[in-house]
PDB file of C-alpha atoms in Angstrom:
ATOM      1  CA  GLN A 187       0.468  35.856 -15.818  1.00  0.00           C
ATOM      2  CA  PRO A 188       3.505  35.012 -17.884  1.00  0.00           C
ATOM      3  CA  ARG A 189       4.820  31.470 -17.583  1.00  0.00           C
ATOM      4  CA  SER A 190       7.986  32.590 -15.820  1.00  0.00           C
ATOM      5  CA  THR A 191       5.988  33.969 -12.870  1.00  0.00           C
ATOM      6  CA  LEU A 192       3.970  30.748 -12.596  1.00  0.00           C
ATOM      7  CA  PHE A 193       7.075  28.572 -12.366  1.00  0.00           C
ATOM      8  CA  PRO A 194       7.534  28.848  -8.559  1.00  0.00           C
ATOM      9  CA  TYR A 195       3.872  27.976  -8.013  1.00  0.00           C
ATOM     10  CA  THR A 196       4.048  25.004 -10.350  1.00  0.00           C
ATOM     11  CA  THR A 197       7.134  23.723  -8.551  1.00  0.00           C
ATOM     12  CA  LEU A 198       5.494  24.257  -5.169  1.00  0.00           C
ATOM     13  CA  PHE A 199       2.361  22.406  -6.310  1.00  0.00           C
ATOM     14  CA  ARG A 200       4.395  19.448  -7.600  1.00  0.00           C
ATOM     15  CA  SER A 201       6.355  19.290  -4.365  1.00  0.00           C
ATOM     16  CA  PHE A 202       3.151  19.393  -2.299  1.00  0.00           C
ATOM     17  CA  ASN A 203       1.548  16.749  -4.509  1.00  0.00           C
ATOM     18  CA  ASN A 204       4.580  14.464  -4.090  1.00  0.00           C
ATOM     19  CA  GLU A 205       4.502  14.932  -0.308  1.00  0.00           C
ATOM     20  CA  VAL A 206       0.784  14.097  -0.151  1.00  0.00           C
ATOM     21  CA  SER A 207       1.383  10.994  -2.257  1.00  0.00           C
ATOM     22  CA  LEU A 208       4.261   9.913   0.005  1.00  0.00           C
ATOM     23  CA  LYS A 209       2.152  10.577   3.113  1.00  0.00           C
ATOM     24  CA  ASN A 210      -0.678   8.426   1.730  1.00  0.00           C
ATOM     25  CA  THR A 211       1.734   5.618   0.852  1.00  0.00           C
ATOM     26  CA  LEU A 212       3.320   5.676   4.309  1.00  0.00           C
ATOM     27  CA  GLU A 213      -0.074   5.730   6.034  1.00  0.00           C
ATOM     28  CA  LYS A 214      -1.177   2.666   4.027  1.00  0.00           C
ATOM     29  CA  GLU A 215       2.051   0.831   4.884  1.00  0.00           C
ATOM     30  CA  LEU A 216       1.612   1.666   8.574  1.00  0.00           C
ATOM     31  CA  ARG A 217      -1.992   0.405   8.451  1.00  0.00           C
ATOM     32  CA  ASP A 218      -0.837  -2.817   6.744  1.00  0.00           C
ATOM     33  CA  ILE A 219       1.866  -3.358   9.394  1.00  0.00           C
ATOM     34  CA  SER A 220      -0.587  -2.691  12.212  1.00  0.00           C
ATOM     35  CA  ASN A 221      -3.054  -5.180  10.719  1.00  0.00           C
ATOM     36  CA  ALA A 222      -0.305  -7.798  10.298  1.00  0.00           C
ATOM     37  CA  LEU A 223       0.676  -7.357  13.960  1.00  0.00           C
ATOM     38  CA  LYS A 224      -2.974  -7.870  14.964  1.00  0.00           C
ATOM     39  CA  ARG A 225      -3.080 -11.071  12.902  1.00  0.00           C
ATOM     40  CA  ILE A 226       0.117 -12.284  14.583  1.00  0.00           C
ATOM     41  CA  LYS A 227      -1.450 -11.599  17.984  1.00  0.00           C
ATOM     42  CA  ASP A 228      -4.739 -13.367  17.206  1.00  0.00           C
ATOM     43  CA  GLY A 229      -3.027 -16.302  15.474  1.00  0.00           C
ATOM     44  CA  SER A 230      -4.385 -15.683  11.970  1.00  0.00           C
ATOM     45  CA  TYR A 231      -1.126 -14.392  10.439  1.00  0.00           C
ATOM     46  CA  GLY A 232      -0.210 -16.396   7.355  1.00  0.00           C
ATOM     47  CA  THR A 233      -3.803 -17.440   6.675  1.00  0.00           C
ATOM     48  CA  CYS A 234      -5.628 -15.985   3.672  1.00  0.00           C
ATOM     49  CA  LYS A 235      -8.553 -13.852   4.792  1.00  0.00           C
ATOM     50  CA  TYR A 236     -10.615 -15.015   1.786  1.00  0.00           C
ATOM     51  CA  CYS A 237     -10.088 -18.742   1.301  1.00  0.00           C
ATOM     52  CA  LYS A 238      -8.551 -19.480   4.737  1.00  0.00           C
ATOM     53  CA  ASN A 239      -5.679 -21.400   3.130  1.00  0.00           C
ATOM     54  CA  GLU A 240      -2.082 -20.852   4.161  1.00  0.00           C
ATOM     55  CA  ILE A 241      -0.228 -17.962   2.505  1.00  0.00           C
ATOM     56  CA  THR A 242       3.047 -19.313   1.109  1.00  0.00           C
ATOM     57  CA  SER A 243       6.269 -18.441   2.887  1.00  0.00           C
ATOM     58  CA  GLN A 244       7.617 -17.048  -0.405  1.00  0.00           C
ATOM     59  CA  ARG A 245       4.749 -14.529  -0.559  1.00  0.00           C
ATOM     60  CA  LEU A 246       5.209 -13.559   3.083  1.00  0.00           C
ATOM     61  CA  GLU A 247       8.952 -13.096   2.526  1.00  0.00           C
ATOM     62  CA  ILE A 248       8.231 -10.729  -0.368  1.00  0.00           C
ATOM     63  CA  ARG A 249       5.326  -8.948   1.349  1.00  0.00           C
ATOM     64  CA  PRO A 250       5.173  -9.735   5.081  1.00  0.00           C
ATOM     65  CA  THR A 251       1.954  -7.746   5.511  1.00  0.00           C
ATOM     66  CA  SER A 252      -0.001  -9.887   3.027  1.00  0.00           C
ATOM     67  CA  SER A 253      -3.433 -10.914   4.207  1.00  0.00           C
ATOM     68  CA  ALA A 254      -4.346 -12.838   1.054  1.00  0.00           C
ATOM     69  CA  CYS A 255      -2.776 -15.741  -0.791  1.00  0.00           C
ATOM     70  CA  ILE A 256      -1.535 -15.039  -4.298  1.00  0.00           C
ATOM     71  CA  ASP A 257      -4.473 -16.849  -5.949  1.00  0.00           C
ATOM     72  CA  CYS A 258      -7.087 -14.786  -4.083  1.00  0.00           C
ATOM     73  CA  LYS A 259      -5.103 -11.586  -4.602  1.00  0.00           C
ATOM     74  CA  LYS A 260      -5.082 -12.208  -8.345  1.00  0.00           C
ATOM     75  CA  LYS A 261      -8.758 -13.119  -8.367  1.00  0.00           C
ATOM     76  CA  PHE A 262      -9.874 -10.050  -6.414  1.00  0.00           C
ATOM     77  CA  SER A 263      -7.566  -7.636  -8.231  1.00  0.00           C
ATOM     78  CA  GLY A 264      -8.805  -8.816 -11.625  1.00  0.00           C
ATOM     79  CA  GLU A 265      -5.561 -10.454 -12.732  1.00  0.00           C
ATOM     80  CA  VAL A 266      -7.186 -13.834 -13.416  1.00  0.00           C
TER      81      VAL A 266
END
């Protein structure tokens, strides 16, 4: 098929791909929020799930759903 007839399909595919990506992002954020609410309920909110140290208030202000302190996050994400 000539390129001009493929254009609508290409646009449709890109749109679908963007929607799937957005859906995945929103589902992850919802999961993170749900997990943070569980930690608030059980009293472990603000405590790193790896080292059990307190997560700094600055980190929680930037990312309230954090379950790891910045040091452990860096270590486990390979940033160290």
